[in-house]
Coordinates of C-alpha atoms in Angstrom, one line a residue:
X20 CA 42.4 20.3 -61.2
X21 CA 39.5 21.2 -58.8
X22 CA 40.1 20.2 -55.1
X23 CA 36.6 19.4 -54.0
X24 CA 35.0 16.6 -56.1
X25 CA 31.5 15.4 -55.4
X26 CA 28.7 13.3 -57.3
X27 CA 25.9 14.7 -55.3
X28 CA 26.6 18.9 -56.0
X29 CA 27.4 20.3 -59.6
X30 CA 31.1 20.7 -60.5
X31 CA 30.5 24.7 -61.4
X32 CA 29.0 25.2 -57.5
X33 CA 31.8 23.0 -56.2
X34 CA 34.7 25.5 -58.2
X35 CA 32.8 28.6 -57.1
X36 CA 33.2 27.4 -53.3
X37 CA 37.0 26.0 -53.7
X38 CA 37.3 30.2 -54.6
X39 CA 35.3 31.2 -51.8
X40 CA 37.1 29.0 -48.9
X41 CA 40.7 29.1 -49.7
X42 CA 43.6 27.2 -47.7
X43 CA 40.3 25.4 -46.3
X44 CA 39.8 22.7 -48.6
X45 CA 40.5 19.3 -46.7
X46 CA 38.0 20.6 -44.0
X47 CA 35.4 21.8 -46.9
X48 CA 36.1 18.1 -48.2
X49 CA 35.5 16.1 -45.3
X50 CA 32.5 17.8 -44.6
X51 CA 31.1 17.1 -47.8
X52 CA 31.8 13.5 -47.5
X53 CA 29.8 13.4 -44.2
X54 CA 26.8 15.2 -45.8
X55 CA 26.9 12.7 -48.6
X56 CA 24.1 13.2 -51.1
X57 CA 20.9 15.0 -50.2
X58 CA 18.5 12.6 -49.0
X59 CA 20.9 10.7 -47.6
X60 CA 20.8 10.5 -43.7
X61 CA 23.7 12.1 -42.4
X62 CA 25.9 11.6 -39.2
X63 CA 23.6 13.1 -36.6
X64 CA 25.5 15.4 -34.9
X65 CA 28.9 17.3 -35.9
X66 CA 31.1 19.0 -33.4
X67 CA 33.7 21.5 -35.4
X68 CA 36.0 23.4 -33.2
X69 CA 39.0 25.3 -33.8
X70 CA 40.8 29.0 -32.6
X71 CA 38.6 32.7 -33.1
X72 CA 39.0 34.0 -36.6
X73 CA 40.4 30.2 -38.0
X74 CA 37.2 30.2 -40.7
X75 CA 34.6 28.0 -38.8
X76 CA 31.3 30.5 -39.1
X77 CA 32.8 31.6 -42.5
X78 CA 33.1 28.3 -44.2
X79 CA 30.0 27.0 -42.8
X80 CA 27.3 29.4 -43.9
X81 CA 29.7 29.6 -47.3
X82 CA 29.2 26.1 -47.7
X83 CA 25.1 26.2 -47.0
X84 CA 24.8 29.4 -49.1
X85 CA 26.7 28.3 -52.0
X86 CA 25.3 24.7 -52.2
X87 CA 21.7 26.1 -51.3
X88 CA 21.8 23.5 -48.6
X89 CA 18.4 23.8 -46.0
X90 CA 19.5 25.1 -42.9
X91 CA 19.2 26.6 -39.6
X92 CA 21.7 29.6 -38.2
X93 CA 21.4 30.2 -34.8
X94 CA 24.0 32.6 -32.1
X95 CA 23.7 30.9 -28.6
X96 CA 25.1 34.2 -27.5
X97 CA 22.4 36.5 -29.0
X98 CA 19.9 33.7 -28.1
X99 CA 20.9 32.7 -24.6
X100 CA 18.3 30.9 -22.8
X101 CA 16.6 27.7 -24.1
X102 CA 13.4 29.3 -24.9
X103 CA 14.8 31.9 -27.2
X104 CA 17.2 29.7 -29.0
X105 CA 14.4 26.6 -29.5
X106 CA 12.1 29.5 -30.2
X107 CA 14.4 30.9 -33.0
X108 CA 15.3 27.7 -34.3
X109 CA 11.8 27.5 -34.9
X110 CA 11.4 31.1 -36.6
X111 CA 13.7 29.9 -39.0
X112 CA 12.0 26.9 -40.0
X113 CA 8.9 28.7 -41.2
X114 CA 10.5 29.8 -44.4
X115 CA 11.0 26.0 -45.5
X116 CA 7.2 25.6 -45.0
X117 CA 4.3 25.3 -47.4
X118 CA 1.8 27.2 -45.5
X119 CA 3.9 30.4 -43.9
X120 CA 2.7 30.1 -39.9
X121 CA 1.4 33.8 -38.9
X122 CA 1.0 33.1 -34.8
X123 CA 3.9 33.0 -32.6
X124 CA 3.9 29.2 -31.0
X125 CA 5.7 29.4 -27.5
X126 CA 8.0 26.6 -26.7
X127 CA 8.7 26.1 -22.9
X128 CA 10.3 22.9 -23.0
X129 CA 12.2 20.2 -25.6
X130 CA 9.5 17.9 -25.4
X131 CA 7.5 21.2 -27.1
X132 CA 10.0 21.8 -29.7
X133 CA 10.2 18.0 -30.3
X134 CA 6.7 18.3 -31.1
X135 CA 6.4 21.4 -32.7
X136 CA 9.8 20.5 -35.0
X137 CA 8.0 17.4 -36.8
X138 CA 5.3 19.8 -37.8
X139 CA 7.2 22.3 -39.3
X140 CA 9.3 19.9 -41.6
X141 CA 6.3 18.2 -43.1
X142 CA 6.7 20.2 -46.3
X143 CA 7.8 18.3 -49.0
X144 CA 11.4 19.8 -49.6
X145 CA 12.4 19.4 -45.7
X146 CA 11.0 15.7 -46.3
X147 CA 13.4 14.8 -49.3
X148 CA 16.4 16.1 -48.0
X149 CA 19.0 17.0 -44.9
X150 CA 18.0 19.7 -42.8
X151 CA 21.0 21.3 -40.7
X152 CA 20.9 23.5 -37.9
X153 CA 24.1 25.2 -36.6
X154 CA 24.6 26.2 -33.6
X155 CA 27.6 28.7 -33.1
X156 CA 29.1 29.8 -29.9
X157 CA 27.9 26.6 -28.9
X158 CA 29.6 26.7 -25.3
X159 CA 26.9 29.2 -24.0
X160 CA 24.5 25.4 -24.2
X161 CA 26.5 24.4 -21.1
X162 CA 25.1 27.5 -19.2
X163 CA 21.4 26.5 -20.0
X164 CA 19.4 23.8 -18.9
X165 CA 21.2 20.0 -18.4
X166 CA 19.4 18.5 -21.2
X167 CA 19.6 20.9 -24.0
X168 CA 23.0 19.8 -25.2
X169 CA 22.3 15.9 -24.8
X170 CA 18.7 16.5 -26.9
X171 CA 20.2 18.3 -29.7
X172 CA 22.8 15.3 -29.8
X173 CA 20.4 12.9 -30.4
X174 CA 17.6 15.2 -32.2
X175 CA 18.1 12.9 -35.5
X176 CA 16.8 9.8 -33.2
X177 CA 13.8 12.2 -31.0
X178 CA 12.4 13.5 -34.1
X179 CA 12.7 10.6 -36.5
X180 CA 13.6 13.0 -39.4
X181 CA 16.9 13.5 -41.5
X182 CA 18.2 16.7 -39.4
X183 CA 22.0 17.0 -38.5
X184 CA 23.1 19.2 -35.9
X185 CA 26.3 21.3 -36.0
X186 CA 28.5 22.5 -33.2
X187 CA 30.5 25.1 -33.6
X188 CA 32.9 26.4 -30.2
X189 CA 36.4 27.9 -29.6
X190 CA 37.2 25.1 -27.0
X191 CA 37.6 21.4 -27.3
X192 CA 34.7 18.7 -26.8
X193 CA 36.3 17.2 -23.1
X194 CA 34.8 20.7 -21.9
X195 CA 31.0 19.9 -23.3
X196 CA 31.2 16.4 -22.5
X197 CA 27.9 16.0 -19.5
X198 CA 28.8 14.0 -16.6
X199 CA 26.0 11.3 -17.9
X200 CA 26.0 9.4 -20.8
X201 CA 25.7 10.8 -24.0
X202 CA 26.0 10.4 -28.1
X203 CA 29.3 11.3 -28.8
X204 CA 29.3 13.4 -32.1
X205 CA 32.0 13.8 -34.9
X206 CA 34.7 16.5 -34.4
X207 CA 36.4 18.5 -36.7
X208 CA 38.7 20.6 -35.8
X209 CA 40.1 24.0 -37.9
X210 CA 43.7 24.3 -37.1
X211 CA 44.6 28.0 -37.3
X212 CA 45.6 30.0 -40.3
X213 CA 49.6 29.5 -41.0
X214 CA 51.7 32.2 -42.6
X215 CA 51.2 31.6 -46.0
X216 CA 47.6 30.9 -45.9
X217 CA 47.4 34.4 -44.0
X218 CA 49.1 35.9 -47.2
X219 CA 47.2 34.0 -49.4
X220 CA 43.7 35.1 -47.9
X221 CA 45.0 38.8 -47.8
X222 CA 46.4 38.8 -51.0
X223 CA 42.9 38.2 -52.6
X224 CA 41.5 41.1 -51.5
X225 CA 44.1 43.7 -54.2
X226 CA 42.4 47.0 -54.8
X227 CA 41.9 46.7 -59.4
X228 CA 43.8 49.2 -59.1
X229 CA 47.0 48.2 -58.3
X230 CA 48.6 44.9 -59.4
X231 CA 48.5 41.7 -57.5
X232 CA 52.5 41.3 -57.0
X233 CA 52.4 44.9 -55.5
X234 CA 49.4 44.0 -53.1
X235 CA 51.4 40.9 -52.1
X236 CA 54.5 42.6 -51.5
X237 CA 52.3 45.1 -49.5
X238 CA 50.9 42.0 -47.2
X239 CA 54.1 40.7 -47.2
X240 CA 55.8 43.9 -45.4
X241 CA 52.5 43.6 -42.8
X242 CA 53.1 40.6 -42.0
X243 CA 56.3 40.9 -41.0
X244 CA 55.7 43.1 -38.4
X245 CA 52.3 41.6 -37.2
X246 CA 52.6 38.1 -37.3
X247 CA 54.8 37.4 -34.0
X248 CA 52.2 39.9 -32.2
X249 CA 48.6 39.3 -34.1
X250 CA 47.3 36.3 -36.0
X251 CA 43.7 36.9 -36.2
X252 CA 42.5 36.8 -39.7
X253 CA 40.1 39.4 -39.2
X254 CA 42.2 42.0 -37.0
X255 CA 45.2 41.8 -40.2
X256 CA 41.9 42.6 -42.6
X257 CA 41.2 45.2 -41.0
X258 CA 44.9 46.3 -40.7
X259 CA 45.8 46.1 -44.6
X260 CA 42.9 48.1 -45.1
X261 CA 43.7 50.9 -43.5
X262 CA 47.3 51.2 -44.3
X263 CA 47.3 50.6 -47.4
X264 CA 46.9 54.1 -48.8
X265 CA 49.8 55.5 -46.7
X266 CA 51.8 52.2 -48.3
X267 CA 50.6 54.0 -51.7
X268 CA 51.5 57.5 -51.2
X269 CA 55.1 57.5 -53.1
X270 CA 53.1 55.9 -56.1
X271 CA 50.5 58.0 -55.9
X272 CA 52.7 61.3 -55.4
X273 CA 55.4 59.4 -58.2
X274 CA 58.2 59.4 -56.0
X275 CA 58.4 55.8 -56.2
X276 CA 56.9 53.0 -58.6
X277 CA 55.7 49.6 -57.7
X278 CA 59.3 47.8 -57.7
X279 CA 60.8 50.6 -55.4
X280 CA 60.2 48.0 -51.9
X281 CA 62.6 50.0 -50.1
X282 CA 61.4 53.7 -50.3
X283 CA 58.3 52.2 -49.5
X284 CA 59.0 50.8 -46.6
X285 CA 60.8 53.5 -45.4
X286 CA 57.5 55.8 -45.6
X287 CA 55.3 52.7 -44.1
X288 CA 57.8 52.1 -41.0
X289 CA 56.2 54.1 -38.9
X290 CA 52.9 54.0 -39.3
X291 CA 53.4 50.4 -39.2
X292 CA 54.7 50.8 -35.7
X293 CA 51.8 53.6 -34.9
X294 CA 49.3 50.6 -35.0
X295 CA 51.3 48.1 -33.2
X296 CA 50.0 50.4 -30.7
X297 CA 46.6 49.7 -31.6
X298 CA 46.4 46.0 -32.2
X299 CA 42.6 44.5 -30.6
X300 CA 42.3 47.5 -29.1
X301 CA 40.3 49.6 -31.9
X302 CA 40.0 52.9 -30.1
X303 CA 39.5 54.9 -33.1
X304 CA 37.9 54.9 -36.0
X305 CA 39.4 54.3 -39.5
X306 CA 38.4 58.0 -39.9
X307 CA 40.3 59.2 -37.2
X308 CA 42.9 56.5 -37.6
X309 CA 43.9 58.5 -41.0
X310 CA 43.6 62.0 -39.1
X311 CA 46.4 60.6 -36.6
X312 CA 48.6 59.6 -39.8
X313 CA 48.7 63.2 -41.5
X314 CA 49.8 64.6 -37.8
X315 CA 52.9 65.3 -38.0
X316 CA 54.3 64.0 -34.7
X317 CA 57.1 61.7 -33.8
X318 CA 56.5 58.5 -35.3
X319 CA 56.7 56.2 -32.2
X320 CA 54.1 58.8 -30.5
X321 CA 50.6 58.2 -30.7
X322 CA 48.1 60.7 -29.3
X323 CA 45.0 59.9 -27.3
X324 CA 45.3 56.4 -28.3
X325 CA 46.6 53.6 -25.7
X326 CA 50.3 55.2 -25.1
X327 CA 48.2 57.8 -23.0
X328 CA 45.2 55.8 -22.0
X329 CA 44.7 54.1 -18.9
X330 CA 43.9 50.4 -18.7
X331 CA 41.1 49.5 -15.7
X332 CA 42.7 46.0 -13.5
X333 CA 39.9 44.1 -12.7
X334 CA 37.9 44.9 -10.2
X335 CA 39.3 41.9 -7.5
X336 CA 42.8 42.4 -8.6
X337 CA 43.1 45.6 -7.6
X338 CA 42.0 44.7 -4.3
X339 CA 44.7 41.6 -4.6
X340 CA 48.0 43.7 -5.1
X341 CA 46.9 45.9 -2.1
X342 CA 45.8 42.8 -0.1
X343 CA 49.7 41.0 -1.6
X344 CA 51.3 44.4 -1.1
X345 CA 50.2 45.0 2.4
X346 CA 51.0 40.9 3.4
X347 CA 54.6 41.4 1.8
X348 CA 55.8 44.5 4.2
X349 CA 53.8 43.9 7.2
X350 CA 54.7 41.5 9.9
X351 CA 52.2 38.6 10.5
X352 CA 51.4 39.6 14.2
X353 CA 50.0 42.9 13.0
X354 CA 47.5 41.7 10.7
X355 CA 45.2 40.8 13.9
X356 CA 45.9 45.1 14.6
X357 CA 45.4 46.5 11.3
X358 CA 42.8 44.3 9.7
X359 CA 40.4 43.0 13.1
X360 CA 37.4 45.6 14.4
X361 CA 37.6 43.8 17.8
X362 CA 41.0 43.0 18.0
X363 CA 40.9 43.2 22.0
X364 CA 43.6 45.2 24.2
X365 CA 47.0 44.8 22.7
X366 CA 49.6 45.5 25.3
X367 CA 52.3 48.1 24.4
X368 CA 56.2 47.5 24.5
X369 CA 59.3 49.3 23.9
X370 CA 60.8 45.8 22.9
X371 CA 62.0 45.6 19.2
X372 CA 64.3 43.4 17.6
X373 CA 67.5 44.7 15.7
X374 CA 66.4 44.3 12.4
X375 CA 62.3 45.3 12.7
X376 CA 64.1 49.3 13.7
X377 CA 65.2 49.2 10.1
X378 CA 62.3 50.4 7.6
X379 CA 60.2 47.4 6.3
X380 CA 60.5 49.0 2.7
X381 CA 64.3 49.1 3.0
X382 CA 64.4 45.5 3.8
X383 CA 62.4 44.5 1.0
X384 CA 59.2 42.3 0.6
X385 CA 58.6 39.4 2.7
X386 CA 57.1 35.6 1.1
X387 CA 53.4 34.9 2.6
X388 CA 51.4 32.4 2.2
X389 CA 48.4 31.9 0.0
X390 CA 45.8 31.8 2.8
X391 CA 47.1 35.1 4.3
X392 CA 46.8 36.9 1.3
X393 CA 43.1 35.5 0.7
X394 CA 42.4 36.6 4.3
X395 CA 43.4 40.4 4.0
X396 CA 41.5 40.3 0.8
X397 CA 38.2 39.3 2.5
X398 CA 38.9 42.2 5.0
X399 CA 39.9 44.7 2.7
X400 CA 36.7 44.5 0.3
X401 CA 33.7 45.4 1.5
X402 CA 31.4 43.1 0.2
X403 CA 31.5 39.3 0.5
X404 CA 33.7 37.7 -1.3
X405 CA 33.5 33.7 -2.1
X406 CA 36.7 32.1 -3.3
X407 CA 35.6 30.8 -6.9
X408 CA 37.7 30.0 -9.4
X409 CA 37.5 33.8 -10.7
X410 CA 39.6 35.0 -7.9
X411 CA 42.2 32.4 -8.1
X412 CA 42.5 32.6 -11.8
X413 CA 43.5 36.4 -10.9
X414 CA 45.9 35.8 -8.5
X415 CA 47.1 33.1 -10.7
X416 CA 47.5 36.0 -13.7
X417 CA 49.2 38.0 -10.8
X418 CA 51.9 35.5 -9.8
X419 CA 52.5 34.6 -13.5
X420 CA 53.0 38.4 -14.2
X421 CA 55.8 38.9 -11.5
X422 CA 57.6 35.6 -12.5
X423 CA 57.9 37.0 -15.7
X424 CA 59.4 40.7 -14.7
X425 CA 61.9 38.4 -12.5
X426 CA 63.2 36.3 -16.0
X427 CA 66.8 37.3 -16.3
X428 CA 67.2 37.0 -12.2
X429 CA 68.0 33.4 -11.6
X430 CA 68.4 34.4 -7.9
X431 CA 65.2 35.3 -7.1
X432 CA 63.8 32.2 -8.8
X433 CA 64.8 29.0 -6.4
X434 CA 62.0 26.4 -7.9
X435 CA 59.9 24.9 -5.5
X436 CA 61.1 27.1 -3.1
X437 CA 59.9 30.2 -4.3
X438 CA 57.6 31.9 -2.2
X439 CA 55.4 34.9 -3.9
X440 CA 56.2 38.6 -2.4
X441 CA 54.8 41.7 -4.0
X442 CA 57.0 45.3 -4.3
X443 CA 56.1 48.4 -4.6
X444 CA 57.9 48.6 -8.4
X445 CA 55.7 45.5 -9.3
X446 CA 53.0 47.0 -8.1
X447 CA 54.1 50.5 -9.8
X448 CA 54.6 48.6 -13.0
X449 CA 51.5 46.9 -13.4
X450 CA 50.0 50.2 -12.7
X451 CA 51.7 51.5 -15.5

């Protein structure tokens, strides 16, 4: 018995979606149920958010495509000022029109593509039915102008026509919401792709070849050893395709058959391992990817890919472990010395307490404070540096780094008392 039942779209277009959207039926379905029929209006604005590679763009333009639904696609990253996207939105219109427009029409503002919006769904088919326009990577709206996201809210009640606008994003609505009033629009949110949906999906895609229990066993194996590391849909893809023909190569060669799981894993191990290397990081091609298999190194070695290749910081946290480095092994009166052009006369002495004879690095690094640290930074780099949120949320990644290399040493973590110091291993092994 089909899964998605609806009066308004044929039962043979409703089966051939349910195929096309697996493990994404109940979202497929309430959808459906908010488009109603056609010519109905529908809810004027839908906000669908959800984890990268959890089916949002996919079952969207599957659900427009197979239903031969009138719609709008639209990237806010490709298009990333107002003017482009209203202008594109437009673009995209013409080819529900009557008479096919030849001149580009500029639109400046939203009052212009208010205006120039009720022209171009005058034709007859626009007229008698829904018209949707999705925006995806919707977030980028926040970056444009302060009305854009409110208008396309409430586009259904500025144009007076049957249009629904779709949201799609990565991150929840509390982060669109304006500080002003606004219409609030329906979520939806994808929850991400569990384990057995992940098989499911990946099983689909067999080679004729081979037989279906044999490709599952295959993604079986894969996921195995990817799914604690890697859960994007589209990163195992591309993983079980390339693979798969080392998976093969007792069958093929007939050392093995299809029922032989454990000489086959034995010859997939490592190459298994070989990409763990590799995972998000796609620094060859498939191509080369297959070169690297036939070499005949050890299996836990991968040349020129990332167990060789270095990995740039970014650019203020490099500057942050030398400015946390230098605060944790020098003494506080010397800052004014070392990091001050005009620092004034300082007067020399031959005084020194007992333990500042003994070497700074054998005593280990000293706690400092946040404000120090943000102080050498601001002498250290040459240009000037405002304290956004970017560099806190690096010194932030920083700390969290070091508290993690210290799990297992209970000592050096005394709760609210823990004060951050940087060493010179830390700093090797971030390096590294």
């Amino acid at each position: 018995m089909p899964n998605l039942e609806h009066p308004a779209y044929p039962a043979a277009k409703l089966l051939q979606l349910e195929s096309l959207v697996p493990c994404r039926e109940s979202q497929v379905s309430m959808l459906l149920s908010i488009f109603g029929e056609r010519q109905q209006f529908s809810f004027p604005s839908i906000f669908i958010y959800g984890h990268t590679s959890s089916g949002k763009t996919y079952v969207i333009q599957t659900l427009f495509n197979t239903l031969e639904l009138p719609h709008v696609f639209v990237n806010c990253v490709e298009y990333f000022t107002s003017r482009l996207l209203l202008e594109e939105i437009l673009i995209q219109l013409q080819r529900y029109s009557e008479t096919e427009q030849t001149s580009h029409v500029p639109c400046d503002t939203f009052n212009d593509f208010v205006r120039l919006f009720k022209q171009a769904v005058e034709s007859r088919e626009l007229q008698d039915q829904t018209l949707y326009i999705v925006l995806d990577r919707a977030e980028q709206l926040r970056e444009m102008e302060a009305n854009i996201l409110p208008a396309f809210l409430r586009l259904q009640e500025l144009t007076d026509r049957n249009v629904t606008v779709i949201l799609l994003s990565e991150i929840v609505w509390e982060l669109f919401r304006p500080s002003i009033g606004c219409f609030e629009p329906f979520t939806l949110y994808f929850p991400d792709y569990s384990i057995g949906h992940l098989q499911k999906i990946l099983s689909q895609n067999h080679p004729p070849e081979y037989s279906t229990d044999f490709y599952a066993a295959y993604i079986n194996i894969l996921l195995g050893v990817f799914y604690m590391v890697c859960r994007d849909l589209k990163e195992l893809q591309h993983l079980a395709a390339l693979n798969f023909s080392k998976y093969c190569e007792p069958v093929v060669r007939g050392e093995a058959t299809e029922r032989d799981t454990r000489k086959l894993w034995k010859n997939i191990e490592p190459h298994l391992k070989k990409a763990m290397q590799t995972v998000y990081l796609r620094e060859v091609s498939s191509s080369q990817w297959e070169r690297f298999q036939h070499d005949d190194g050890e299996p836990g070695q991968l040349k020129g890919l990332s167990a060789h290749t270095h990995v740039e910081l970014p650019y203020y946290s490099k500057f942050l472990l030398i400015a946390a480095y230098l605060a944790s092994y020098n003494p506080v009166r010397t800052d004014k010395r070392f990091f001050l052009k005009h620092h004034g006369k300082i007067r020399k002495t031959n005084f020194m307490k007992k333990h500042e004879k003994t070497s700074n690095h054998l005593l280990g690094p000293k706690p400092f404070p946040l404000d120090r640290l943000l102080a050498i930074l601001y002498s250290i780099v040459d240009n000037r540096v405002a304290p956004t949120a970017n560099i806190f949320s690096q010194i932030t990644s920083l700390v969290t780094l070091q508290l993690l290399s210290m799990v297992g040493h209970n000592d050096q973590l005394d709760g609210p008392r823990y004060k951050c110091t940087v060493s010179l291993d830390f700093i090797r092994a971030i390096a590294r």
